[in-house]
Amino acid sequence: MKGILTSVLVFVSLFLSAQEFDEVINKANSKFFDEHYQDALKDYQALIESGIGDNFQRSWAFGYVGVCQQELGKIEEAKKNYRIAMDMGNSGVSFYSRLLAIYKSENDVKGQEFVLKAKMKNIPHEYKQTVKILAFLYVNSEQFEKLLPVCDELIEWYPENYKYHYFKAISYQKLNDIEKAKPEYRKAIELKPNDVNSNMNLGIILFLKANSEYDSVVENYEAIAKPSDNDYQQCKSKLALARNKMREAEPFLLVAYNSKPNLNLKNALFNLYRKCQEYKKSEHYQ
């Protein structure tokens, strides 16, 4: 009986505490929505110091403190209180938007990452959209190791979106794992055949490898003091293989060049046609 009574008293106490919190924060909110930020700030801070309310409720007070401080030009204090609110599990979307905007204006990549990860954790219904934004943050800040698992998640949700295969390909390429990059570029091109960047990057990758093999064959042959007919035939056969590999790069280079010409693509196509002995075609890219 005593245990039951104690439980009831605890419940009533919590109920009254929550009710009291709502009453106090509503009064502060009325000042906040009237844009009396200094007065509202004092009320929110007093509410926090009072200790009433549960962890989640108090997170809203910290969030509103952040807004008031931001409106009053106290940006560093605002950032601190926004972060406290997020660490406490706050689900107020506007707090995340505000803090993210501050970090963007400061070019603070780590700050943006913190906000997005906290939002993923605390606001489940915006999880997918937030992951998309995180992917672009990692691309733009060249955090390719972090980008790879994010791409896997996005590809699982949106298997027909070429962009995430492109992001994955560029990540592998920047991390010097070219063999893993190539199939991702091919998949991106399969989903969007005219994508300039995927075609350009894959075309250049394939051309450079084939071109290196071609030059190596020529160099090895020329290093032979007195090449025999067999040496010549072997060289000829190896050059043919290198040319065939160059041909694999040709369609990708052409798609990219015809859409968005640049010097690297032009030089690649010039050398490809010269080494494939199509001299008239090469003149167009000279």
Coordinates of C-alpha atoms in Angstrom, one line a residue:
M1 CA 0.0 0.0 0.0
K2 CA 2.8 2.3 0.9
G3 CA 4.6 1.6 -2.4
I4 CA 1.4 2.3 -4.4
L5 CA 1.0 5.6 -2.5
T6 CA 4.6 6.6 -3.2
S7 CA 4.1 5.9 -6.9
V8 CA 1.0 8.0 -7.1
L9 CA 2.7 10.9 -5.3
V10 CA 5.6 10.7 -7.7
F11 CA 3.2 10.7 -10.7
V12 CA 1.3 13.6 -9.4
S13 CA 4.6 15.5 -8.7
L14 CA 5.8 14.9 -12.3
F15 CA 2.4 15.9 -13.7
L16 CA 2.4 19.1 -11.8
S17 CA 6.0 19.8 -12.8
A18 CA 5.2 19.3 -16.5
Q19 CA 2.1 21.4 -16.1
E20 CA 4.0 24.2 -14.4
F21 CA 6.7 24.0 -17.1
D22 CA 4.1 24.5 -19.8
E23 CA 2.6 27.4 -18.1
V24 CA 5.9 29.2 -17.6
I25 CA 7.2 28.5 -21.1
N26 CA 3.9 29.7 -22.6
K27 CA 4.3 33.0 -20.9
A28 CA 7.9 33.3 -22.2
N29 CA 6.6 32.3 -25.7
S30 CA 4.1 35.1 -25.8
K31 CA 7.0 37.6 -25.3
F32 CA 9.1 35.7 -27.9
F33 CA 6.4 35.8 -30.6
D34 CA 5.9 39.5 -29.9
E35 CA 9.6 39.8 -30.7
H36 CA 10.5 41.0 -27.2
Y37 CA 13.6 38.9 -27.3
Q38 CA 15.4 40.3 -24.3
D39 CA 12.4 39.8 -21.9
A40 CA 11.7 36.4 -23.4
L41 CA 15.4 35.4 -23.0
K42 CA 15.3 36.3 -19.3
D43 CA 12.2 34.1 -18.8
Y44 CA 13.7 31.1 -20.7
Q45 CA 16.9 31.3 -18.7
A46 CA 15.0 31.5 -15.4
L47 CA 13.0 28.5 -16.5
I48 CA 16.1 26.5 -17.2
E49 CA 17.6 27.5 -13.8
S50 CA 14.4 26.5 -12.0
G51 CA 15.0 22.9 -12.9
I52 CA 11.4 22.1 -13.6
G53 CA 10.3 20.0 -16.6
D54 CA 11.8 16.9 -18.0
N55 CA 14.9 16.7 -20.3
F56 CA 13.0 17.0 -23.5
Q57 CA 10.9 19.9 -22.3
R58 CA 13.9 21.8 -21.1
S59 CA 15.5 21.3 -24.5
W60 CA 12.9 23.6 -26.0
A61 CA 13.8 26.3 -23.5
F62 CA 17.5 26.0 -24.6
G63 CA 16.3 26.2 -28.2
Y64 CA 14.4 29.4 -27.6
V65 CA 17.3 30.8 -25.7
G66 CA 19.4 30.2 -28.8
V67 CA 16.9 32.1 -31.0
C68 CA 16.7 35.0 -28.7
Q69 CA 20.5 35.3 -28.5
Q70 CA 20.7 35.0 -32.3
E71 CA 18.2 37.8 -32.7
L72 CA 20.1 39.9 -30.2
G73 CA 23.3 39.3 -32.1
K74 CA 24.9 37.0 -29.6
I75 CA 25.9 34.4 -32.1
E76 CA 28.4 32.4 -30.1
E77 CA 26.0 32.1 -27.1
A78 CA 23.2 31.2 -29.6
K79 CA 25.3 28.4 -31.1
K80 CA 26.1 26.9 -27.7
N81 CA 22.4 26.8 -26.6
Y82 CA 21.2 25.4 -29.9
R83 CA 23.7 22.6 -29.5
I84 CA 22.6 21.9 -26.0
A85 CA 19.0 21.7 -27.2
M86 CA 20.0 19.2 -29.9
D87 CA 22.1 17.1 -27.6
M88 CA 19.0 16.8 -25.4
G89 CA 16.9 15.5 -28.3
N90 CA 15.1 18.6 -29.3
S91 CA 12.9 18.1 -32.4
G92 CA 12.2 21.7 -33.3
V93 CA 13.0 21.9 -37.0
S94 CA 13.5 25.6 -37.0
F95 CA 16.3 25.4 -34.5
Y96 CA 18.3 23.0 -36.8
S97 CA 17.6 25.3 -39.8
R98 CA 18.9 28.4 -37.9
L99 CA 22.0 26.7 -36.5
L100 CA 22.8 25.2 -39.9
A101 CA 22.5 28.6 -41.6
I102 CA 24.9 30.1 -39.0
Y103 CA 27.5 27.4 -39.7
K104 CA 27.1 27.8 -43.5
S105 CA 27.7 31.5 -43.2
E106 CA 30.9 30.7 -41.3
N107 CA 31.9 27.9 -43.7
D108 CA 32.1 25.7 -40.6
V109 CA 31.9 22.2 -42.1
K110 CA 32.2 20.4 -38.7
G111 CA 29.4 22.5 -37.3
Q112 CA 27.1 21.7 -40.3
E113 CA 27.9 18.0 -39.9
F114 CA 27.0 18.2 -36.2
V115 CA 23.6 19.7 -37.0
L116 CA 22.8 17.2 -39.7
K117 CA 23.7 14.2 -37.7
A118 CA 21.7 15.5 -34.7
K119 CA 18.7 16.1 -37.0
M120 CA 19.0 12.6 -38.4
K121 CA 18.9 11.3 -34.8
N122 CA 16.2 13.5 -33.4
I123 CA 13.8 14.1 -36.3
P124 CA 13.1 10.7 -37.9
H125 CA 10.6 12.0 -40.4
E126 CA 13.2 14.2 -42.1
Y127 CA 16.0 11.5 -41.9
K128 CA 16.2 10.8 -45.7
Q129 CA 16.2 14.4 -46.7
T130 CA 18.9 15.2 -44.1
V131 CA 21.1 12.3 -45.4
K132 CA 20.9 13.8 -48.9
I133 CA 22.1 17.2 -47.5
L134 CA 24.9 15.4 -45.6
A135 CA 26.0 13.7 -48.8
F136 CA 26.4 17.1 -50.6
L137 CA 28.3 18.5 -47.6
Y138 CA 30.7 15.6 -47.8
V139 CA 31.1 16.0 -51.6
N140 CA 31.8 19.8 -51.3
S141 CA 34.2 19.4 -48.4
E142 CA 35.9 16.4 -50.0
Q143 CA 35.3 14.0 -47.1
F144 CA 35.2 11.0 -49.4
E145 CA 35.7 8.3 -46.8
K146 CA 32.6 9.6 -44.9
L147 CA 30.7 9.9 -48.2
L148 CA 31.0 6.3 -49.2
P149 CA 28.6 4.8 -46.5
V150 CA 26.2 7.7 -47.0
C151 CA 26.1 6.8 -50.8
D152 CA 25.3 3.2 -50.0
E153 CA 22.4 4.3 -47.9
L154 CA 21.1 6.7 -50.6
I155 CA 21.5 4.1 -53.4
E156 CA 19.5 1.6 -51.3
W157 CA 16.6 4.1 -51.1
Y158 CA 17.0 5.6 -54.6
P159 CA 18.6 2.9 -56.9
E160 CA 17.6 4.8 -60.1
N161 CA 19.2 8.1 -59.1
Y162 CA 22.4 8.3 -61.1
K163 CA 23.8 11.1 -58.8
Y164 CA 24.6 8.8 -55.9
H165 CA 26.5 6.4 -58.0
Y166 CA 28.4 9.3 -59.4
F167 CA 29.2 10.5 -55.8
K168 CA 30.3 7.0 -54.9
A169 CA 32.5 6.8 -58.1
I170 CA 34.2 10.1 -57.4
S171 CA 34.8 9.0 -53.8
Y172 CA 36.6 5.9 -54.9
Q173 CA 38.6 7.8 -57.5
K174 CA 39.7 10.5 -55.0
L175 CA 40.7 7.6 -52.6
N176 CA 42.8 6.1 -55.5
D177 CA 40.6 3.0 -55.8
I178 CA 40.1 3.3 -59.6
E179 CA 38.9 -0.2 -60.1
K180 CA 36.0 0.4 -57.8
A181 CA 35.2 3.8 -59.3
K182 CA 34.8 2.5 -62.8
P183 CA 31.7 0.3 -62.3
E184 CA 30.0 3.1 -60.4
Y185 CA 30.7 5.5 -63.2
R186 CA 29.2 3.0 -65.6
K187 CA 26.1 2.6 -63.5
A188 CA 25.7 6.4 -63.3
I189 CA 26.0 6.5 -67.1
E190 CA 23.5 3.7 -67.5
L191 CA 21.0 5.7 -65.5
K192 CA 21.8 9.0 -67.2
P193 CA 23.7 8.4 -70.5
N194 CA 24.4 12.1 -71.1
D195 CA 25.8 12.9 -67.7
V196 CA 28.9 15.0 -68.5
N197 CA 31.0 14.4 -65.4
S198 CA 30.5 10.6 -65.3
N199 CA 31.4 10.3 -69.0
M200 CA 34.3 12.6 -68.7
N201 CA 35.8 10.9 -65.7
L202 CA 35.3 7.4 -66.9
G203 CA 36.6 8.4 -70.4
I204 CA 39.8 10.0 -69.0
I205 CA 40.4 7.0 -66.6
L206 CA 40.2 4.5 -69.5
F207 CA 42.2 6.7 -71.9
L208 CA 45.0 7.4 -69.5
K209 CA 45.5 3.7 -68.7
A210 CA 45.4 2.7 -72.4
N211 CA 47.7 5.5 -73.3
S212 CA 50.2 4.6 -70.7
E213 CA 50.2 1.0 -72.0
Y214 CA 50.7 2.2 -75.5
D215 CA 53.6 4.5 -74.6
S216 CA 55.2 1.7 -72.6
V217 CA 55.0 -0.7 -75.5
V218 CA 56.7 1.9 -77.8
E219 CA 59.3 2.7 -75.2
N220 CA 60.2 -1.0 -74.6
Y221 CA 60.5 -1.6 -78.4
E222 CA 62.7 1.4 -79.0
A223 CA 65.0 0.3 -76.1
I224 CA 65.9 -2.9 -78.1
A225 CA 69.2 -2.2 -79.9
K226 CA 68.5 -4.6 -82.8
P227 CA 64.8 -5.6 -82.8
S228 CA 64.0 -8.8 -84.6
D229 CA 60.9 -9.4 -86.7
N230 CA 59.5 -11.3 -83.7
D231 CA 60.0 -8.2 -81.6
Y232 CA 58.3 -6.1 -84.2
Q233 CA 55.3 -8.5 -84.4
Q234 CA 55.0 -8.6 -80.6
C235 CA 55.1 -4.8 -80.5
K236 CA 52.5 -4.5 -83.2
S237 CA 50.2 -6.9 -81.4
K238 CA 50.5 -5.1 -78.1
L239 CA 49.9 -1.7 -79.8
A240 CA 46.7 -3.1 -81.3
L241 CA 45.5 -4.2 -77.8
A242 CA 46.3 -0.7 -76.4
R243 CA 44.4 0.9 -79.3
N244 CA 41.4 -1.3 -78.6
K245 CA 41.4 -0.2 -75.0
M246 CA 41.6 3.4 -76.2
R247 CA 38.5 2.7 -78.2
E248 CA 36.7 1.8 -75.0
A249 CA 37.3 5.4 -73.8
E250 CA 36.2 7.1 -77.1
P251 CA 32.4 7.1 -76.6
F252 CA 32.6 8.5 -73.1
L253 CA 35.1 11.2 -74.1
L254 CA 32.9 12.2 -77.1
V255 CA 29.7 12.5 -75.0
A256 CA 31.5 14.7 -72.5
Y257 CA 33.4 16.8 -75.1
N258 CA 30.3 17.4 -77.3
S259 CA 28.3 18.5 -74.2
K260 CA 31.1 20.5 -72.5
P261 CA 34.4 20.9 -74.3
N262 CA 37.5 21.4 -72.3
L263 CA 41.3 21.2 -73.0
N264 CA 41.8 17.8 -71.2
L265 CA 39.1 16.1 -73.3
K266 CA 40.4 17.8 -76.4
N267 CA 43.9 16.5 -75.8
A268 CA 42.7 13.0 -75.0
L269 CA 40.7 12.8 -78.2
F270 CA 43.6 14.2 -80.3
N271 CA 46.0 11.7 -78.9
L272 CA 43.5 8.8 -79.1
Y273 CA 42.9 9.4 -82.8
R274 CA 46.6 9.9 -83.6
K275 CA 47.6 6.7 -81.9
C276 CA 44.7 4.9 -83.6
Q277 CA 46.1 6.3 -86.9
E278 CA 42.9 8.3 -87.7
Y279 CA 44.8 11.4 -88.5
K280 CA 41.9 13.3 -90.1
K281 CA 39.7 12.9 -87.0
S282 CA 42.6 14.0 -84.9
E283 CA 42.9 17.3 -86.8
H284 CA 39.5 18.3 -85.3
Y285 CA 41.0 18.2 -81.8
Q286 CA 44.4 19.7 -82.6

